[in-house]
Short mmCIF file of C-alpha atoms in Angstrom, two decimals:
data_model
loop_
_atom_site.label_atom_id
_atom_site.label_comp_id
_atom_site.label_asym_id
_atom_site.label_seq_id
_atom_site.Cartn_x
_atom_site.Cartn_y
_atom_site.Cartn_z
CA MET A 1 0.00 0.00 0.00
CA LYS A 2 1.53 3.27 -1.20
CA VAL A 3 0.30 6.65 0.08
CA THR A 4 1.02 9.82 -1.92
CA ARG A 5 0.02 13.37 -1.06
CA PRO A 6 -0.98 15.89 -2.11
CA LEU A 7 -2.79 14.91 -5.29
CA ALA A 8 -1.37 15.98 -8.64
CA SER A 9 -1.45 19.71 -9.44
CA VAL A 10 -3.12 20.76 -6.17
CA LYS A 11 -2.18 21.28 -2.53
CA PHE A 12 -4.73 18.93 -0.96
CA GLY A 13 -5.85 15.31 -1.15
CA ALA A 14 -4.10 11.95 -0.95
CA SER A 15 -3.96 8.77 -2.99
CA VAL A 16 -3.56 5.22 -1.75
CA GLU A 17 -2.46 2.55 -4.21
CA PHE A 18 -3.18 -1.07 -3.37
CA ALA A 19 -1.60 -4.15 -4.86
CA PRO A 20 -4.20 -6.38 -6.58
CA ALA A 21 -5.98 -8.37 -3.86
CA PRO A 22 -9.38 -9.86 -3.02
CA SER A 23 -11.82 -7.39 -1.49
CA SER A 24 -11.69 -9.34 1.76
CA ALA A 25 -7.95 -8.71 2.08
CA VAL A 26 -8.38 -4.98 1.44
CA ILE A 27 -11.20 -4.76 3.98
CA ASP A 28 -9.20 -6.70 6.56
CA LYS A 29 -6.27 -4.31 6.11
CA LEU A 30 -8.42 -1.19 6.49
CA GLU A 31 -10.46 -2.57 9.38
CA GLY A 32 -7.27 -3.70 11.09
CA ASP A 33 -6.32 -0.03 11.44
CA PRO A 34 -9.72 1.69 11.62
CA SER A 35 -8.27 5.16 12.20
CA PHE A 36 -6.07 5.09 9.08
CA LEU A 37 -8.70 6.13 6.53
CA PRO A 38 -10.52 8.84 8.55
CA ASP A 39 -7.21 10.29 9.76
CA LEU A 40 -5.87 10.41 6.21
CA LEU A 41 -9.08 12.06 4.97
CA ASN A 42 -9.08 14.72 7.69
CA SER A 43 -5.40 15.51 7.30
CA SER A 44 -5.63 15.75 3.49
CA GLY A 45 -8.30 18.38 3.05
CA GLY A 46 -11.17 15.93 2.79
CA LEU A 47 -10.23 14.03 -0.39
CA VAL A 48 -8.71 10.56 -0.72
CA VAL A 49 -8.38 8.42 -3.86
CA LEU A 50 -7.99 4.66 -3.43
CA LYS A 51 -6.60 2.91 -6.52
CA ASN A 52 -6.84 -0.67 -7.86
CA LEU A 53 -9.82 -1.87 -5.82
CA HIS A 54 -11.00 -4.02 -8.71
CA SER A 55 -12.38 -6.81 -6.55
CA LEU A 56 -15.03 -4.55 -4.97
CA ARG A 57 -17.09 -4.75 -8.17
CA ASP A 58 -18.10 -8.30 -7.21
CA ASP A 59 -18.89 -7.41 -3.61
CA PRO A 60 -20.88 -4.18 -3.15
CA ALA A 61 -21.30 -4.93 0.56
CA SER A 62 -17.54 -4.36 0.90
CA LEU A 63 -18.04 -0.75 -0.17
CA VAL A 64 -20.49 -0.38 2.71
CA ARG A 65 -17.94 -1.85 5.13
CA ILE A 66 -15.31 0.66 4.00
CA SER A 67 -17.86 3.46 4.38
CA ARG A 68 -18.55 2.46 7.98
CA LEU A 69 -14.95 3.30 8.85
CA LEU A 70 -15.73 6.96 8.14
CA GLY A 71 -18.74 7.69 10.31
CA PRO A 72 -21.55 6.39 12.51
CA GLU A 73 -24.18 5.87 9.78
CA VAL A 74 -24.12 4.67 6.17
CA GLU A 75 -27.39 5.79 4.66
CA ASN A 76 -30.13 3.59 3.30
CA TYR A 77 -31.05 5.39 0.08
CA ARG A 78 -34.59 4.06 0.23
CA GLU A 79 -35.07 6.32 3.24
CA THR A 80 -33.68 9.55 1.75
CA LEU A 81 -34.71 12.09 -0.89
CA THR A 82 -33.57 9.82 -3.71
CA ALA A 83 -35.54 8.58 -6.74
CA GLU A 84 -36.07 4.83 -7.05
CA ARG A 85 -34.25 4.59 -10.39
CA PHE A 86 -30.94 5.10 -8.55
CA PHE A 87 -31.38 2.18 -6.10
CA HIS A 88 -29.02 -0.79 -6.17
CA ASP A 89 -30.86 -4.08 -6.65
CA THR A 90 -29.68 -5.78 -3.48
CA VAL A 91 -27.73 -3.36 -1.25
CA PRO A 92 -29.88 -0.46 0.02
CA GLU A 93 -26.84 1.58 1.10
CA VAL A 94 -25.51 1.69 -2.48
CA LEU A 95 -26.72 4.21 -5.07
CA VAL A 96 -26.09 3.60 -8.78
CA LEU A 97 -25.05 6.44 -11.11
CA SER A 98 -25.16 5.27 -14.71
CA ASN A 99 -26.39 6.21 -18.16
CA ARG A 100 -27.83 2.70 -18.43
CA THR A 101 -31.53 1.96 -18.02
CA PRO A 102 -33.23 2.17 -15.53
CA CYS A 103 -30.97 4.78 -13.95
CA ASN A 104 -30.73 7.00 -17.04
CA HIS A 105 -28.36 9.40 -15.29
CA PHE A 106 -26.76 11.28 -18.14
CA PRO A 107 -23.72 13.57 -18.07
CA PRO A 108 -23.99 17.34 -18.33
CA PRO A 109 -23.46 18.92 -21.75
CA PRO A 110 -19.94 20.05 -22.58
CA PRO A 111 -19.15 23.65 -21.63
CA GLU A 112 -19.35 26.39 -24.22
CA PRO A 113 -16.76 26.89 -25.55
CA VAL A 114 -15.32 23.41 -25.04
CA ILE A 115 -11.85 24.83 -24.39
CA ALA A 116 -11.09 27.77 -22.10
CA ALA A 117 -9.62 31.00 -23.54
CA ALA A 118 -6.12 29.95 -22.52
CA GLY A 119 -6.51 26.69 -24.45
CA THR A 120 -7.00 24.69 -21.25
CA PHE A 121 -9.62 22.33 -19.85
CA PRO A 122 -12.49 24.44 -18.40
CA ILE A 123 -12.66 24.29 -14.62
CA GLN A 124 -13.81 27.56 -13.08
CA PHE A 125 -17.45 28.61 -12.68
CA PRO A 126 -19.32 29.96 -14.63
CA HIS A 127 -17.59 28.34 -17.60
CA ARG A 128 -17.80 24.99 -15.78
CA LYS A 129 -21.19 24.48 -14.20
CA GLY A 130 -22.82 21.99 -11.84
CA TRP A 131 -20.77 22.70 -8.70
CA HIS A 132 -22.46 21.27 -5.59
CA THR A 133 -22.06 19.31 -2.40
CA ASP A 134 -24.16 16.16 -2.09
CA GLN A 135 -27.74 16.48 -0.81
CA SER A 136 -27.27 19.84 0.87
CA TYR A 137 -31.06 20.20 0.66
CA ARG A 138 -31.30 18.08 3.80
CA ARG A 139 -30.69 19.01 7.42
CA PRO A 140 -28.42 17.80 8.82
CA PRO A 141 -26.60 17.34 5.52
CA PRO A 142 -24.47 14.25 4.84
CA ASP A 143 -20.81 14.16 5.81
CA ILE A 144 -18.92 12.07 3.26
CA SER A 145 -19.57 10.57 -0.17
CA LEU A 146 -17.72 7.57 -1.62
CA LEU A 147 -17.73 6.97 -5.39
CA TYR A 148 -16.53 3.64 -6.83
CA ALA A 149 -15.89 3.14 -10.56
CA LEU A 150 -17.09 -0.07 -12.22
CA GLU A 151 -17.18 1.15 -15.83
CA VAL A 152 -15.72 4.39 -17.17
CA PRO A 153 -15.53 6.14 -20.55
CA PRO A 154 -12.14 6.55 -22.24
CA ALA A 155 -9.53 9.02 -21.07
CA GLY A 156 -10.43 12.65 -21.62
CA GLN A 157 -14.12 12.20 -20.81
CA GLY A 158 -16.24 11.93 -17.66
CA GLN A 159 -13.82 13.48 -15.18
CA THR A 160 -15.00 14.57 -11.72
CA LEU A 161 -13.71 17.88 -10.35
CA TYR A 162 -13.21 18.63 -6.63
CA ALA A 163 -12.73 22.14 -5.21
CA ASP A 164 -11.09 22.79 -1.83
CA CYS A 165 -13.52 25.01 0.08
CA THR A 166 -11.24 25.29 3.11
CA CYS A 167 -8.53 26.95 1.02
CA ALA A 168 -11.24 28.98 -0.74
CA TYR A 169 -12.33 30.45 2.58
CA GLU A 170 -8.76 31.05 3.77
CA THR A 171 -7.98 33.11 0.66
CA LEU A 172 -11.00 35.41 0.86
CA SER A 173 -10.37 39.02 1.82
CA ASP A 174 -10.88 39.82 5.50
CA SER A 175 -13.80 42.09 4.63
CA LEU A 176 -15.58 39.36 2.66
CA LYS A 177 -14.95 36.83 5.43
CA GLN A 178 -16.57 39.20 7.88
CA SER A 179 -19.54 39.91 5.62
CA ILE A 180 -20.45 36.22 5.14
CA GLU A 181 -19.67 34.96 8.65
CA ASN A 182 -23.32 34.77 9.74
CA ARG A 183 -24.96 34.50 6.33
CA ILE A 184 -27.34 31.61 5.63
CA GLY A 185 -27.73 29.81 2.31
CA ILE A 186 -31.06 28.27 1.30
CA HIS A 187 -30.71 24.89 -0.40
CA ALA A 188 -33.28 22.99 -2.48
CA PRO A 189 -33.13 20.07 -4.96
CA LYS A 190 -33.20 20.85 -8.65
CA TRP A 191 -36.48 19.05 -9.31
CA VAL A 192 -38.70 21.24 -7.08
CA GLY A 193 -38.72 24.27 -9.39
CA ARG A 194 -36.58 26.61 -7.26
CA SER A 195 -33.31 26.57 -9.23
CA GLU A 196 -32.00 29.60 -11.06
CA GLN A 197 -32.98 28.08 -14.40
CA ALA A 198 -36.49 27.21 -13.22
CA VAL A 199 -37.06 30.76 -12.02
CA ARG A 200 -35.74 32.23 -15.28
CA ASP A 201 -37.98 29.86 -17.25
CA GLY A 202 -41.05 30.87 -15.24
CA ILE A 203 -41.64 27.38 -13.87
CA ALA A 204 -43.95 27.36 -10.87
CA PRO A 205 -42.35 25.78 -7.78
CA ARG A 206 -43.76 22.43 -6.69
CA THR A 207 -45.98 22.24 -3.65
CA LEU A 208 -43.84 20.52 -1.04
CA LEU A 209 -44.67 18.55 2.08
CA PRO A 210 -43.07 19.68 5.35
CA HIS A 211 -40.22 17.15 5.09
CA GLN A 212 -39.39 18.30 1.54
CA GLN A 213 -38.91 22.00 2.27
CA PRO A 214 -35.70 23.89 1.41
CA GLN A 215 -33.09 23.80 4.15
CA HIS A 216 -30.91 26.53 5.66
CA HIS A 217 -27.16 26.20 6.23
CA ARG A 218 -24.42 28.65 7.14
CA LEU A 219 -22.26 29.81 4.24
CA VAL A 220 -19.27 29.16 6.51
CA ARG A 221 -19.13 25.81 8.30
CA ARG A 222 -16.56 24.73 10.88
CA HIS A 223 -15.38 21.21 10.24
CA PRO A 224 -16.30 19.11 13.30
CA VAL A 225 -12.96 17.25 13.31
CA THR A 226 -10.36 19.74 12.07
CA GLY A 227 -12.13 22.88 13.29
CA LYS A 228 -11.25 24.64 10.03
CA PRO A 229 -13.83 26.96 8.41
CA ALA A 230 -14.91 26.23 4.84
CA LEU A 231 -17.38 27.66 2.36
CA TYR A 232 -20.59 25.64 2.20
CA LEU A 233 -22.71 26.42 -0.85
CA CYS A 234 -23.80 25.19 -4.28
CA GLU A 235 -24.71 26.83 -7.55
CA ASP A 236 -27.84 26.92 -9.72
CA GLY A 237 -29.28 23.43 -9.34
CA GLN A 238 -29.13 23.05 -5.58
CA MET A 239 -30.00 26.49 -4.19
CA ASP A 240 -33.40 28.13 -3.74
CA PHE A 241 -33.69 31.16 -6.02
CA VAL A 242 -37.34 31.76 -5.05
CA ASP A 243 -36.74 32.67 -1.41
CA GLY A 244 -32.96 32.96 -1.68
CA PRO A 245 -30.33 31.88 -2.47
CA ILE A 246 -29.05 33.75 0.61
CA LYS A 247 -31.34 34.57 3.49
CA GLU A 248 -32.07 38.27 4.11
CA LEU A 249 -30.50 39.36 0.81
CA GLU A 250 -32.37 40.32 -2.34
CA THR A 251 -33.85 37.14 -3.85
CA GLY A 252 -33.86 35.74 -7.36
CA PRO A 253 -31.27 34.97 -10.07
CA ASP A 254 -30.26 38.63 -10.47
CA GLY A 255 -30.54 39.69 -6.84
CA GLU A 256 -27.86 40.59 -4.33
CA GLY A 257 -27.89 37.08 -2.89
CA ALA A 258 -27.18 35.45 -6.26
CA ARG A 259 -24.36 37.90 -6.97
CA LEU A 260 -22.69 37.09 -3.65
CA LEU A 261 -23.21 33.35 -4.11
CA TYR A 262 -21.66 33.33 -7.55
CA GLU A 263 -18.76 35.51 -6.45
CA LEU A 264 -17.96 32.85 -3.86
CA VAL A 265 -18.41 29.89 -6.24
CA THR A 266 -16.18 31.59 -8.82
CA HIS A 267 -13.53 32.16 -6.15
CA ALA A 268 -13.74 28.57 -4.86
CA THR A 269 -13.35 26.98 -8.30
CA GLN A 270 -10.20 28.72 -9.48
CA PRO A 271 -8.14 26.12 -11.37
CA HIS A 272 -5.27 26.05 -8.86
CA ASN A 273 -7.84 25.09 -6.20
CA VAL A 274 -9.44 22.19 -8.12
CA TYR A 275 -8.38 18.56 -8.45
CA VAL A 276 -9.42 16.89 -11.71
CA HIS A 277 -10.01 13.17 -11.20
CA ARG A 278 -9.55 11.07 -14.34
CA TRP A 279 -11.39 7.86 -13.60
CA ALA A 280 -10.02 4.35 -13.98
CA ARG A 281 -11.86 1.14 -13.18
CA GLY A 282 -11.37 0.19 -9.56
CA ASP A 283 -10.97 3.77 -8.31
CA LEU A 284 -12.70 4.70 -5.05
CA VAL A 285 -12.85 8.44 -4.39
CA ILE A 286 -13.78 9.62 -0.90
CA GLY A 287 -14.91 13.23 -0.64
CA ASP A 288 -15.89 15.22 2.44
CA ASN A 289 -19.03 17.21 1.64
CA ARG A 290 -18.37 19.48 4.62
CA CYS A 291 -15.36 21.08 2.93
CA LEU A 292 -15.47 20.28 -0.81
CA LEU A 293 -17.47 21.15 -3.89
CA HIS A 294 -17.55 18.81 -6.86
CA THR A 295 -19.00 18.59 -10.36
CA ALA A 296 -19.28 16.05 -13.16
CA THR A 297 -18.13 16.52 -16.76
CA TRP A 298 -19.36 15.40 -20.16
CA TYR A 299 -18.73 12.01 -21.75
CA ASN A 300 -20.19 10.44 -24.89
CA ALA A 301 -23.11 8.63 -23.30
CA LYS A 302 -24.40 7.47 -26.70
CA LYS A 303 -21.22 5.50 -27.27
CA PHE A 304 -19.87 4.66 -23.82
CA THR A 305 -21.24 3.39 -20.54
CA ARG A 306 -20.30 4.70 -17.12
CA VAL A 307 -21.31 2.96 -13.89
CA LEU A 308 -20.43 4.37 -10.47
CA TRP A 309 -21.59 3.19 -7.06
CA ARG A 310 -22.02 5.74 -4.30
CA THR A 311 -22.41 5.46 -0.57
CA THR A 312 -23.10 8.30 1.84
CA VAL A 313 -21.85 8.60 5.42
CA MET A 314 -23.48 10.87 7.98
CA GLY A 315 -23.69 11.47 11.70
CA ASN A 316 -21.05 14.14 12.42
CA PRO A 317 -22.22 17.41 10.81
CA GLY A 318 -21.00 19.71 13.58
CA GLN A 319 -22.34 21.52 16.62
CA GLU A 320 -24.69 23.79 14.69
CA TYR A 321 -26.83 20.73 13.97
CA ASP A 322 -26.97 19.44 17.54
CA GLY A 323 -30.47 18.29 18.36
CA ASP A 324 -31.71 18.40 14.77
CA SER A 325 -33.86 15.51 13.64
CA LYS A 326 -33.62 14.31 10.03
CA SER A 327 -35.52 16.90 8.01
CA TRP A 328 -36.40 14.40 5.26
CA ILE A 329 -38.27 12.00 7.54
CA SER A 330 -41.99 12.77 7.41
CA LYS A 331 -43.82 13.11 10.71
CA GLN A 332 -47.03 12.37 8.77
CA GLY A 333 -45.73 8.99 7.57
CA TYR A 334 -45.12 9.90 3.92
CA SER A 335 -42.19 8.42 2.03
CA PRO A 336 -39.37 10.95 1.51
CA MET A 337 -40.12 11.26 -2.24
CA HIS A 338 -43.91 11.28 -1.94
CA GLY A 339 -45.32 13.25 -4.88
CA MET A 340 -41.88 13.56 -6.48
CA GLU A 341 -41.50 10.05 -7.85
CA ASP A 342 -40.79 11.44 -11.32
CA ALA A 343 -37.61 13.22 -10.19
#
């Protein structure tokens, strides 16, 4: 097992390269030193890439076992705000992201233009879009996401980008730090008609049940383990542009709140602050949603297949969530996705 850090071209992250081995041997090694993986994640800015875990493809339960090393709860996706088409057939803690039927999860379109002005791969918002942290429209939000690659498109397509929001906060001006310290972002899933694009298109917001309402989070979160502050926000598809995106600032896509939000996203996604992961089969990428943003990129879904498995770890969101019950659990007995089954 070889550990390298930081990751290529950035100042955060770590990679761990395993020799080919059965999944049971990998699990035994990691469980034999249960602090190794969480300590590495927390000391590497919240991003760890595990290489050559090819044997996990035959044992999805092993991915759940690895996930349990990182927090007190690995989520059952059947009990979250997740559409049924993403469910794994046999392991409820595993979510499937694929362009295959029945998932039909297709990549975003390529950016326009495809190449940045400097002749480089587009990274920074707004040229590169889709920046988010997983399921921030819940309270408390999840801690950590693990993505495992079973099938990937060829090199040069389907990368995943990760932005270091701890460094992004550290490099803000003192005046901007002060101005956002107590600001609250309002988060909502894309399918409820509250995104920037939905508002611009005049789409009426869905009527939501109490457990489906947008959720409020501080723009600056203190990591519960490292204590470091980080920006916590998303762009268009996961913020509420009807009542936000920032509480107590002018609402809507052209309001003061949107201008501040996009100033921060643009700052966070500067190329020197973003790791570009080029997938290979057997890769397992562990990302801390409390201090990272990420986004997907285009691949030729008509020609190639991509299949990723995801697990989500929660249970340590920080003191600001002390005493909070799970916002997505209905007190009236509805399923989390009641009325939104078409999402």
